[in-house]
Amino acid sequence: MEANIIKGHFIESIIKEDIKNNKNDGNVVTRFPPEPNGYLHIGHAKSICLNFNMANKFNGKCNLRFDDSNPAKEKQTYIDSIKSTVNWLGFEFGTALFASDYFDRLHDFAVELIKKGKAYVCSLSADDLREYRGTLTEPGKDSPYRERSVEENLSLFARMKTGEFDEGEHTLRAKIDMTSPNINLRDPIIYRVKKASHPRTGNQWCIYPMYDFTHCLSDSLEGITHSLCSLEFEDHRPLYDWTLDALETPCHPQQIEFARMNINYTVLSKRKLQRLVEENHVQGWDDPRLPTLEGMKRRGYTPESIRNFCNIIGVSKKDSRIDTGLLESCLRNDLNEKAPRVMAVLRPLKVTIENYPDDLTEELAARNHPQKEEMGTRMITFSKEIYVEQDDFMENPPKKFFRLSPGREVRLRYAYLITCKDIIKDESGNVKELICTYDSATRGGNAPDGRKVKGTIHWVNANDCINAKVRLYDRLFKDENPEQDKQDLIENLNPGSLEELESCKLEKSLTNAEPENVCQFERLGYFCLDSKDAAKGNPIFNRTVTMRDAWAKLKKK
């Protein structure tokens, strides 16, 4: 894990200086605080890596704390997925914590604010609240309920707690400054009535704290020293500090903001991802085209590649858009080292070797990794009938085409040199079979007479290969920035983001493939068995990533 720790950045410098000055007694405690109302995506991975790695680097700890203060949107399935995903990324968090663990304490803090004259129950409707709040250029105005007595506010808040009022009838607001240029300080709502069953507390509560109130107090109760947030919370920091200063809290954590992750050809807005799922533009939250970590895991991404990606992009205060090719490069680099090699033919073309014995099947040794002898070898079979890729044959090839064509000799990987002698076409004139001959003296692929053969192609034995469906995933959107020029997100979807190939031919070693165990289909890319739709006798493989960045090559052209 040490190699994947995020490289030096301004947050690390702040923490080092704090330790040097013995701030927080030299302790470092961070937290990752997701709301369990959806699945984590690659943007969350940056925050996970940052918070856990800063704690690990300075011998501190990082809490996984769920901000479960909105029961209308939260589900246990999201909680389970988030826990599993954080572990999958390679981080340990001990016992998960929840904002709901502090509901009693948060309620007491709200009562304390009321008693100090710093909070009041407001009876404005939602529409009136918006009108009274003002705009970015115009100040707000005081609620007519702002000067309620402490006693009346305590009574109304208690009645809110017992369920006497309907949703929206009353809210509890902090009393700060309705003329503040920071709209977050204009008497923000800190509690509202919400009559919904909570995943953990059931129907015990019918009032729930708002995020800005919950977050800073949860940080304080947990002894967080450095509360690392994405940049959109910068304008919320004055409210974070005001709340902690207004109350008798265990400590006052320091909120530090960093830029969010933005990646080309995708969106990282939970709301927009939800639209894609709910309108069935993708096949669920774990669709391998989505940037959700569940989808990336299903596609075959490795936690090491994601951690390395987060390390490379670093941490800054400035928003930027990252080329998705960098993420794919991190994945290729990781898989190139660890993924075993196999052979598969995605668009099969039958080859009959006419001078090969009809009843003979040979076993040939194939290396599982060309640079790693420790990964060993496997046995593959060879017979009179094989399959090759359709793209590895051209009837009238251009000058630098070194694969199969009439009269041309090529090398079959691990097997023999073969020469194309004849072509069989169907009624439409499409090539459906090649008739070839082989040189029996070239077993292993080398000619005893020293003749040079430029082309080497992959193949599978037609007599014992397995049939499989293969899904070729590409980028979900056509444009680098799907949200530019205010165009509709759906209009920018890439119609070629998924291509499904039936009756692909795979070497028989893949009969026992396990989901998420990525292998390289030689010359084609990296693939893994789908963890959701594949079944015994019905193998389905997902393309994790191509061998090289085809999009970059197209852009250069």
Coordinates of C-alpha atoms in Angstrom, one line a residue:
M1 CA 0.0 0.0 0.0
E2 CA 2.9 2.4 0.7
A3 CA 3.5 2.9 -3.0
N4 CA -0.1 4.0 -3.5
I5 CA 0.0 6.8 -0.9
I6 CA -1.1 10.0 -2.4
K7 CA 2.0 12.1 -3.2
G8 CA 2.9 15.3 -1.4
H9 CA 0.3 18.1 -1.5
F10 CA -1.0 21.1 0.4
I11 CA -3.1 19.1 2.8
E12 CA -0.1 16.9 3.7
S13 CA 1.9 20.1 4.3
I14 CA -0.9 21.5 6.7
I15 CA -0.9 18.2 8.7
K16 CA 2.9 18.2 8.9
E17 CA 2.9 21.7 10.3
D18 CA 0.1 20.9 12.8
I19 CA 2.1 17.9 14.0
K20 CA 5.3 20.0 14.3
N21 CA 3.4 22.5 16.4
N22 CA 1.8 19.7 18.5
K23 CA -1.7 20.8 17.5
N24 CA -4.3 18.2 18.5
D25 CA -1.5 16.7 20.7
G26 CA 0.1 15.5 17.4
N27 CA -2.8 13.3 16.6
V28 CA -4.3 12.9 13.1
V29 CA -7.9 11.6 12.8
T30 CA -9.8 11.9 9.5
R31 CA -13.1 10.5 8.3
F32 CA -14.8 9.4 5.1
P33 CA -18.5 10.5 5.5
P34 CA -20.7 9.1 2.7
E35 CA -24.5 9.5 2.6
P36 CA -26.0 6.0 2.1
N37 CA -28.4 7.1 -0.7
G38 CA -26.5 5.7 -3.6
Y39 CA -23.4 3.8 -4.7
L40 CA -19.8 5.2 -4.6
H41 CA -18.1 6.3 -7.8
I42 CA -14.5 7.0 -8.8
G43 CA -14.8 10.6 -7.4
H44 CA -15.4 9.1 -4.0
A45 CA -12.3 7.0 -4.4
K46 CA -10.2 10.1 -4.4
S47 CA -11.7 11.1 -1.0
I48 CA -11.3 7.6 0.4
C49 CA -7.7 7.4 -0.6
L50 CA -6.9 10.9 0.7
N51 CA -8.6 10.4 4.1
F52 CA -7.3 6.9 4.8
N53 CA -3.8 7.5 3.4
M54 CA -3.3 10.7 5.4
A55 CA -4.4 8.9 8.6
N56 CA -2.1 5.9 7.8
K57 CA 0.9 8.1 6.8
F58 CA 0.8 9.9 10.2
N59 CA 0.0 6.9 12.4
G60 CA -3.6 8.2 12.9
K61 CA -7.0 6.7 12.2
C62 CA -9.7 7.3 9.7
N63 CA -13.4 6.7 10.5
L64 CA -16.0 5.5 8.0
R65 CA -19.0 7.4 9.1
F66 CA -22.4 7.3 7.3
D67 CA -24.3 10.6 7.2
D68 CA -27.6 8.8 7.6
S69 CA -29.7 11.9 8.5
N70 CA -32.2 11.7 5.6
P71 CA -34.2 8.4 6.0
A72 CA -36.3 9.1 3.0
K73 CA -33.4 8.3 0.6
E74 CA -31.2 5.9 2.5
K75 CA -31.2 2.1 2.3
Q76 CA -29.3 -0.7 3.9
T77 CA -28.2 -2.0 0.5
Y78 CA -26.2 1.3 0.0
I79 CA -24.6 0.9 3.5
D80 CA -23.5 -2.7 2.7
S81 CA -22.2 -1.7 -0.7
I82 CA -20.2 1.3 0.7
K83 CA -18.6 -0.9 3.4
S84 CA -17.7 -3.6 0.9
T85 CA -16.3 -1.1 -1.6
V86 CA -14.0 0.7 1.0
N87 CA -12.6 -2.7 2.0
W88 CA -12.2 -3.7 -1.7
L89 CA -10.2 -0.6 -2.3
G90 CA -7.8 -1.8 0.4
F91 CA -8.7 0.1 3.5
E92 CA -9.7 -1.1 6.9
F93 CA -12.0 1.0 9.1
G94 CA -12.9 -1.1 12.1
T95 CA -16.4 -0.5 13.2
A96 CA -18.4 1.8 10.9
L97 CA -19.9 4.8 12.6
F98 CA -23.2 6.6 11.8
A99 CA -24.6 10.0 12.3
S100 CA -27.6 8.3 13.8
D101 CA -25.3 7.1 16.6
Y102 CA -25.4 10.8 17.7
F103 CA -29.1 11.6 17.3
D104 CA -29.6 12.1 21.0
R105 CA -26.5 14.3 21.3
L106 CA -27.4 16.3 18.2
H107 CA -30.9 16.9 19.6
D108 CA -29.3 18.1 22.9
F109 CA -27.0 20.5 20.9
A110 CA -30.1 21.9 19.2
V111 CA -31.8 22.5 22.5
E112 CA -28.6 24.2 23.7
L113 CA -28.7 26.6 20.8
I114 CA -32.3 27.4 21.5
K115 CA -31.5 28.1 25.2
K116 CA -28.7 30.4 24.1
G117 CA -31.0 32.3 21.9
K118 CA -29.1 31.1 18.8
A119 CA -31.9 29.0 17.2
Y120 CA -35.6 29.4 16.7
V121 CA -38.6 27.5 15.4
C122 CA -39.7 29.0 12.1
S123 CA -43.2 28.5 10.7
L124 CA -42.7 29.8 7.2
S125 CA -43.7 27.6 4.3
A126 CA -41.1 26.3 1.9
D127 CA -42.0 28.9 -0.7
D128 CA -41.8 31.7 1.9
L129 CA -38.5 30.4 3.2
R130 CA -37.0 30.7 -0.3
E131 CA -38.4 34.2 -0.7
Y132 CA -37.1 35.4 2.6
R133 CA -33.7 33.9 2.0
G134 CA -32.8 36.5 -0.6
T135 CA -30.4 35.9 -3.6
L136 CA -26.7 36.0 -4.2
T137 CA -27.0 39.7 -4.9
E138 CA -29.8 40.7 -2.5
P139 CA -29.8 40.2 1.3
G140 CA -32.5 38.0 3.0
K141 CA -35.0 39.3 5.5
D142 CA -35.8 38.2 9.0
S143 CA -38.5 35.6 9.5
P144 CA -41.5 37.0 11.4
Y145 CA -40.9 34.1 13.8
R146 CA -37.3 35.0 14.5
E147 CA -38.0 36.7 17.8
R148 CA -40.0 33.9 19.4
S149 CA -39.1 33.5 23.1
V150 CA -36.8 30.8 24.2
E151 CA -39.7 29.1 26.1
E152 CA -41.9 29.1 23.0
N153 CA -39.1 27.7 20.8
L154 CA -38.4 25.0 23.3
S155 CA -42.0 24.0 23.5
L156 CA -42.5 24.0 19.7
F157 CA -39.3 22.0 19.1
A158 CA -40.4 19.5 21.7
R159 CA -43.8 19.1 19.9
M160 CA -41.9 18.7 16.6
K161 CA -40.0 15.9 18.2
T162 CA -43.2 14.1 19.4
G163 CA -44.7 14.1 15.9
E164 CA -47.4 16.7 16.6
F165 CA -46.7 18.6 13.3
D166 CA -46.7 17.7 9.7
E167 CA -43.7 17.8 7.4
G168 CA -42.9 21.4 6.4
E169 CA -45.1 22.9 9.1
H170 CA -42.1 24.0 11.2
T171 CA -38.3 24.0 11.0
L172 CA -35.6 24.8 13.5
R173 CA -33.3 27.4 12.2
A174 CA -30.0 28.8 13.5
K175 CA -30.1 32.5 14.2
I176 CA -27.1 34.0 12.5
D177 CA -27.4 36.8 9.9
M178 CA -30.0 37.2 7.2
T179 CA -27.9 39.9 5.5
S180 CA -24.7 37.9 5.3
P181 CA -23.1 37.8 1.8
N182 CA -22.7 34.1 2.4
I183 CA -26.1 32.6 1.8
N184 CA -25.3 29.6 4.0
L185 CA -25.3 31.9 7.0
R186 CA -28.8 33.3 6.5
D187 CA -30.5 31.4 9.3
P188 CA -30.0 27.9 7.9
I189 CA -32.4 25.1 8.7
I190 CA -30.8 22.8 11.2
Y191 CA -33.7 20.4 11.9
R192 CA -36.8 19.5 10.0
V193 CA -39.8 17.2 10.4
K194 CA -39.4 14.0 8.4
K195 CA -41.9 11.2 9.0
A196 CA -40.1 8.3 7.5
S197 CA -38.7 5.1 8.9
H198 CA -35.0 5.1 9.4
P199 CA -32.8 2.1 8.4
R200 CA -31.2 2.0 11.9
T201 CA -33.5 3.8 14.3
G202 CA -36.9 2.8 12.8
N203 CA -39.6 5.2 13.9
Q204 CA -37.9 6.5 17.0
W205 CA -37.4 9.9 15.5
C206 CA -39.6 12.1 13.3
I207 CA -37.3 15.1 13.3
Y208 CA -33.8 14.8 11.6
P209 CA -30.8 17.2 11.6
M210 CA -29.6 18.8 8.4
Y211 CA -26.2 17.9 6.9
D212 CA -24.4 21.1 7.8
F213 CA -25.5 20.7 11.5
T214 CA -24.8 17.0 11.6
H215 CA -21.4 17.0 9.9
C216 CA -19.5 19.4 12.1
L217 CA -20.9 18.1 15.3
S218 CA -20.2 14.4 14.3
D219 CA -16.7 15.4 13.5
S220 CA -16.3 17.0 16.9
L221 CA -17.8 14.1 18.8
E222 CA -15.4 11.7 17.0
G223 CA -12.3 13.9 17.7
I224 CA -11.7 14.5 14.0
T225 CA -8.6 16.7 13.6
H226 CA -8.7 17.4 9.9
S227 CA -12.1 17.3 8.1
L228 CA -11.2 17.0 4.4
C229 CA -14.1 18.0 2.1
S230 CA -14.5 18.7 -1.6
L231 CA -14.4 22.2 -2.8
E232 CA -18.1 22.9 -2.9
F233 CA -18.1 22.9 0.9
E234 CA -15.8 25.9 1.1
D235 CA -18.7 28.3 1.4
H236 CA -20.1 26.0 4.1
R237 CA -17.0 26.3 6.3
P238 CA -18.2 29.5 8.0
L239 CA -21.3 27.7 9.1
Y240 CA -19.2 24.7 10.2
D241 CA -17.1 27.0 12.4
W242 CA -20.1 29.0 13.7
T243 CA -21.9 25.9 14.9
L244 CA -18.9 24.6 16.8
D245 CA -18.1 28.0 18.3
A246 CA -21.7 28.5 19.4
L247 CA -21.8 25.2 21.4
E248 CA -19.8 23.5 24.1
T249 CA -18.2 20.8 21.9
P250 CA -15.4 18.3 22.7
C251 CA -13.1 19.9 20.0
H252 CA -13.1 22.1 16.9
P253 CA -11.9 20.2 13.8
Q254 CA -10.3 22.0 10.9
Q255 CA -12.2 21.8 7.7
I256 CA -9.9 21.8 4.6
E257 CA -11.3 21.7 1.0
F258 CA -9.8 20.2 -2.1
A259 CA -10.9 20.0 -5.7
R260 CA -13.3 17.3 -6.8
M261 CA -12.4 14.9 -9.5
N262 CA -13.7 15.5 -13.1
I263 CA -13.1 12.9 -15.8
N264 CA -13.6 13.2 -19.6
Y265 CA -16.4 11.2 -21.2
T266 CA -18.4 10.6 -18.0
V267 CA -20.3 12.4 -15.3
L268 CA -19.8 12.1 -11.5
S269 CA -23.0 13.8 -10.3
K270 CA -25.0 11.3 -8.2
R271 CA -28.2 13.0 -9.5
K272 CA -27.2 12.5 -13.1
L273 CA -26.0 9.0 -12.6
Q274 CA -29.4 8.3 -11.0
R275 CA -31.2 9.6 -14.0
L276 CA -29.2 7.3 -16.3
V277 CA -30.2 4.3 -14.1
E278 CA -33.8 5.2 -13.5
E279 CA -34.5 6.0 -17.2
N280 CA -32.8 2.6 -18.2
H281 CA -30.1 4.1 -20.3
V282 CA -27.8 1.8 -18.4
Q283 CA -28.4 -1.6 -16.8
G284 CA -28.3 -0.6 -13.1
W285 CA -25.9 1.1 -10.8
D286 CA -23.3 -1.7 -11.4
D287 CA -23.4 -1.3 -15.2
P288 CA -19.7 -1.6 -16.3
R289 CA -20.0 1.6 -18.3
L290 CA -20.7 3.7 -15.2
P291 CA -18.0 5.3 -13.1
T292 CA -19.5 3.7 -10.0
L293 CA -17.0 1.6 -8.1
E294 CA -19.5 -1.3 -8.3
G295 CA -19.6 -1.0 -12.0
M296 CA -15.8 -0.6 -12.3
K297 CA -15.3 -3.7 -10.1
R298 CA -17.7 -5.7 -12.3
R299 CA -15.8 -4.5 -15.4
G300 CA -12.5 -5.8 -14.0
Y301 CA -10.9 -2.7 -12.6
T302 CA -8.4 -3.5 -9.8
P303 CA -8.2 -1.6 -6.5
E304 CA -4.5 -1.1 -7.1
S305 CA -5.1 0.7 -10.4
I306 CA -7.6 3.0 -8.9
R307 CA -5.4 3.8 -5.9
N308 CA -2.5 4.5 -8.3
F309 CA -4.7 6.8 -10.4
C310 CA -5.7 8.8 -7.3
N311 CA -2.0 9.0 -6.4
I312 CA -1.0 10.3 -9.9
I313 CA -3.7 13.0 -10.2
G314 CA -2.8 14.3 -6.7
V315 CA -4.7 16.8 -4.6
S316 CA -5.1 20.5 -5.3
K317 CA -7.4 23.5 -4.8
K318 CA -8.1 24.0 -8.5
D319 CA -10.7 22.2 -10.5
S320 CA -9.5 20.4 -13.6
R321 CA -10.7 17.8 -16.0
I322 CA -8.7 14.5 -16.2
D323 CA -8.3 12.5 -19.3
T324 CA -10.0 9.1 -18.9
G325 CA -7.0 7.7 -20.8
L326 CA -4.9 8.2 -17.7
L327 CA -7.3 6.0 -15.7
E328 CA -7.2 3.4 -18.4
S329 CA -3.4 3.6 -18.5
C330 CA -3.1 3.0 -14.8
L331 CA -5.4 -0.1 -15.3
R332 CA -3.3 -1.4 -18.2
N333 CA -0.1 -1.0 -16.3
D334 CA -1.4 -3.0 -13.4
L335 CA -3.0 -5.7 -15.5
N336 CA 0.0 -6.0 -17.7
E337 CA 2.0 -7.2 -14.7
K338 CA -0.5 -9.5 -13.1
A339 CA -3.1 -10.7 -15.7
P340 CA -2.5 -14.2 -17.2
R341 CA -2.6 -14.6 -21.0
V342 CA -5.1 -16.8 -22.8
M343 CA -6.3 -17.0 -26.4
A344 CA -9.8 -16.1 -27.5
V345 CA -11.4 -15.4 -30.9
L346 CA -14.1 -12.9 -30.8
R347 CA -15.2 -12.9 -34.5
P348 CA -14.4 -16.4 -35.6
L349 CA -13.3 -17.5 -39.0
K350 CA -12.9 -21.3 -39.5
V351 CA -9.6 -22.7 -40.7
T352 CA -9.2 -26.2 -41.9
I353 CA -5.6 -27.5 -42.2
E354 CA -6.0 -30.0 -45.0
N355 CA -2.7 -31.8 -44.5
Y356 CA -3.1 -32.2 -40.8
P357 CA -4.1 -35.8 -39.6
D358 CA -7.9 -36.1 -39.2
D359 CA -7.8 -38.0 -35.9
L360 CA -4.9 -36.2 -34.2
T361 CA -5.1 -33.7 -31.3
E362 CA -1.8 -32.4 -29.9
E363 CA -1.1 -30.7 -26.6
L364 CA 1.1 -27.6 -26.7
A365 CA 2.6 -25.6 -23.9
A366 CA 1.6 -22.0 -23.7
R367 CA 3.1 -19.5 -21.3
N368 CA 0.8 -17.7 -18.9
H369 CA 2.8 -14.5 -19.0
P370 CA 5.6 -13.8 -21.5
Q371 CA 7.8 -11.9 -18.9
K372 CA 7.0 -13.9 -15.8
E373 CA 8.2 -17.5 -15.7
E374 CA 6.9 -17.9 -12.2
M375 CA 3.3 -17.7 -13.6
G376 CA 4.0 -21.0 -15.3
T377 CA 2.5 -22.6 -18.4
R378 CA -0.8 -24.2 -19.4
M379 CA -1.6 -26.9 -22.0
I380 CA -3.6 -26.0 -25.1
T381 CA -4.8 -28.3 -27.8
F382 CA -4.4 -28.2 -31.6
S383 CA -6.2 -30.1 -34.3
K384 CA -7.2 -30.1 -37.9
E385 CA -9.9 -27.4 -37.4
I386 CA -9.2 -24.1 -35.7
Y387 CA -10.7 -20.6 -35.5
V388 CA -8.8 -17.4 -36.2
E389 CA -10.1 -13.7 -36.1
Q390 CA -11.8 -12.5 -39.2
D391 CA -9.6 -9.4 -39.1
D392 CA -6.5 -11.6 -39.4
F393 CA -7.4 -12.5 -43.0
M394 CA -7.6 -10.2 -46.1
E395 CA -8.1 -11.5 -49.6
N396 CA -6.5 -8.5 -51.1
P397 CA -4.2 -7.1 -48.4
P398 CA -2.4 -3.8 -48.5
K399 CA 1.4 -3.7 -48.5
K400 CA 2.1 -3.9 -44.8
F401 CA -0.5 -6.5 -43.9
F402 CA 1.4 -9.4 -42.4
R403 CA -1.4 -11.7 -41.5
L404 CA -3.2 -14.4 -43.5
S405 CA -3.9 -13.9 -47.1
P406 CA -3.8 -16.2 -50.2
G407 CA -0.4 -17.8 -50.5
R408 CA 1.0 -16.1 -47.4
E409 CA 2.5 -18.0 -44.4
V410 CA 1.9 -16.9 -40.8
R411 CA 2.8 -18.3 -37.4
L412 CA 0.1 -19.6 -35.1
R413 CA 1.0 -18.6 -31.6
Y414 CA 2.7 -21.6 -29.8
A415 CA 1.8 -23.9 -32.7
Y416 CA 2.9 -24.1 -36.4
L417 CA 3.5 -22.1 -39.5
I418 CA 0.5 -22.3 -41.8
T419 CA -0.1 -21.1 -45.4
C420 CA -3.5 -20.1 -46.8
K421 CA -4.2 -22.2 -49.9
D422 CA -7.9 -21.6 -50.7
I423 CA -11.0 -19.6 -49.7
I424 CA -14.5 -20.8 -49.3
K425 CA -17.3 -18.2 -49.5
D426 CA -21.0 -18.2 -48.9
E427 CA -23.7 -17.3 -51.3
S428 CA -23.3 -13.6 -50.5
G429 CA -19.6 -13.7 -51.3
N430 CA -18.5 -13.5 -47.7
V431 CA -15.5 -15.6 -46.6
K432 CA -16.7 -18.4 -44.4
E433 CA -13.7 -20.7 -44.3
L434 CA -10.0 -20.9 -45.1
I435 CA -8.2 -24.0 -46.4
C436 CA -4.6 -24.0 -45.2
T437 CA -1.6 -26.3 -45.0
Y438 CA 0.9 -26.5 -42.1
D439 CA 4.6 -27.3 -41.9
S440 CA 4.9 -30.2 -39.4
A441 CA 8.6 -29.3 -38.8
T442 CA 7.7 -25.9 -37.3
R443 CA 6.1 -27.0 -34.1
G444 CA 6.5 -24.2 -31.6
G445 CA 6.5 -21.6 -34.4
N446 CA 10.1 -21.7 -35.6
A447 CA 11.2 -22.9 -39.0
P448 CA 14.3 -25.3 -39.0
D449 CA 15.5 -23.8 -42.3
G450 CA 15.6 -20.3 -40.7
R451 CA 13.0 -18.7 -42.9
K452 CA 11.5 -15.5 -41.5
V453 CA 7.7 -15.1 -41.0
K454 CA 6.6 -11.7 -39.9
G455 CA 3.0 -12.4 -38.9
T456 CA 1.9 -14.2 -35.7
I457 CA -1.8 -14.6 -34.9
H458 CA -3.8 -16.2 -32.1
W459 CA -6.3 -19.0 -32.6
V460 CA -8.3 -21.6 -30.7
N461 CA -9.0 -25.3 -31.3
A462 CA -12.4 -25.7 -32.9
N463 CA -12.9 -29.1 -31.3
D464 CA -12.6 -28.1 -27.6
C465 CA -13.1 -24.3 -27.4
I466 CA -16.0 -22.9 -25.4
N467 CA -18.7 -20.6 -26.8
A468 CA -19.2 -17.4 -24.9
K469 CA -20.8 -14.0 -25.1
V470 CA -18.4 -11.1 -25.0
R471 CA -19.4 -7.5 -24.1
L472 CA -17.2 -4.8 -25.6
Y473 CA -17.6 -1.7 -23.4
D474 CA -16.6 1.8 -24.6
R475 CA -17.0 5.3 -23.2
L476 CA -20.6 6.2 -22.2
F477 CA -20.6 9.6 -23.8
K478 CA -19.6 10.9 -27.2
D479 CA -18.1 14.2 -26.0
E480 CA -15.2 14.8 -23.6
N481 CA -17.4 17.0 -21.5
P482 CA -21.0 15.6 -21.7
E483 CA -22.4 18.6 -19.8
Q484 CA -20.9 21.4 -22.0
D485 CA -23.1 23.9 -23.9
K486 CA -26.1 23.0 -21.7
Q487 CA -26.9 20.1 -24.1
D488 CA -29.1 17.3 -22.8
L489 CA -27.1 14.6 -21.1
I490 CA -29.1 11.8 -22.9
E491 CA -28.4 13.3 -26.4
N492 CA -24.7 12.9 -25.7
L493 CA -24.8 9.2 -25.0
N494 CA -22.5 7.1 -27.2
P495 CA -24.6 4.6 -29.1
G496 CA -21.6 2.4 -29.4
S497 CA -20.9 2.2 -25.7
L498 CA -21.8 -1.5 -25.6
E499 CA -21.4 -4.1 -28.3
E500 CA -22.4 -7.7 -27.6
L501 CA -20.7 -10.5 -29.6
E502 CA -22.4 -13.9 -29.6
S503 CA -20.6 -17.3 -30.2
C504 CA -17.1 -16.1 -29.5
K505 CA -14.6 -18.9 -29.2
L506 CA -12.4 -19.1 -26.1
E507 CA -9.7 -21.6 -25.1
K508 CA -11.1 -24.3 -22.8
S509 CA -9.0 -23.1 -19.8
L510 CA -11.5 -20.3 -19.4
T511 CA -14.2 -22.9 -18.4
N512 CA -13.2 -22.3 -14.8
A513 CA -12.8 -18.5 -15.0
E514 CA -13.9 -16.6 -11.9
P515 CA -15.6 -13.2 -11.9
E516 CA -13.2 -10.2 -11.5
N517 CA -10.1 -12.3 -12.2
V518 CA -8.9 -10.5 -15.3
C519 CA -7.0 -12.1 -18.0
Q520 CA -5.5 -10.8 -21.3
F521 CA -7.1 -12.2 -24.4
E522 CA -3.9 -12.1 -26.4
R523 CA -3.8 -9.2 -28.9
L524 CA -7.4 -8.2 -28.0
G525 CA -7.4 -6.6 -24.6
Y526 CA -8.2 -7.5 -21.0
F527 CA -11.4 -9.3 -20.0
C528 CA -13.1 -10.9 -17.1
L529 CA -16.1 -13.1 -16.4
D530 CA -19.2 -11.0 -15.6
S531 CA -20.1 -11.3 -11.9
K532 CA -23.8 -10.8 -12.4
D533 CA -25.2 -12.3 -15.6
A534 CA -22.7 -15.2 -16.3
A535 CA -23.8 -18.7 -15.2
K536 CA -22.5 -22.2 -15.6
G537 CA -22.8 -23.2 -19.2
N538 CA -23.5 -19.5 -20.1
P539 CA -20.2 -17.6 -19.9
I540 CA -20.3 -13.9 -20.4
F541 CA -17.1 -11.9 -20.5
N542 CA -16.7 -8.1 -20.1
R543 CA -13.9 -6.2 -21.8
T544 CA -12.1 -4.4 -19.0
V545 CA -9.8 -2.3 -21.3
T546 CA -8.3 -2.5 -24.7
M547 CA -4.7 -3.2 -25.3
R548 CA -4.0 0.5 -26.1
D549 CA -5.9 3.7 -26.2
A550 CA -7.8 3.4 -29.5
W551 CA -9.5 6.8 -28.9
A552 CA -6.2 8.6 -28.6
K553 CA -5.1 7.1 -32.0
L554 CA -8.3 8.2 -33.6
K555 CA -8.0 11.7 -32.3
K556 CA -4.5 12.0 -33.7
K557 CA -5.8 11.0 -37.1

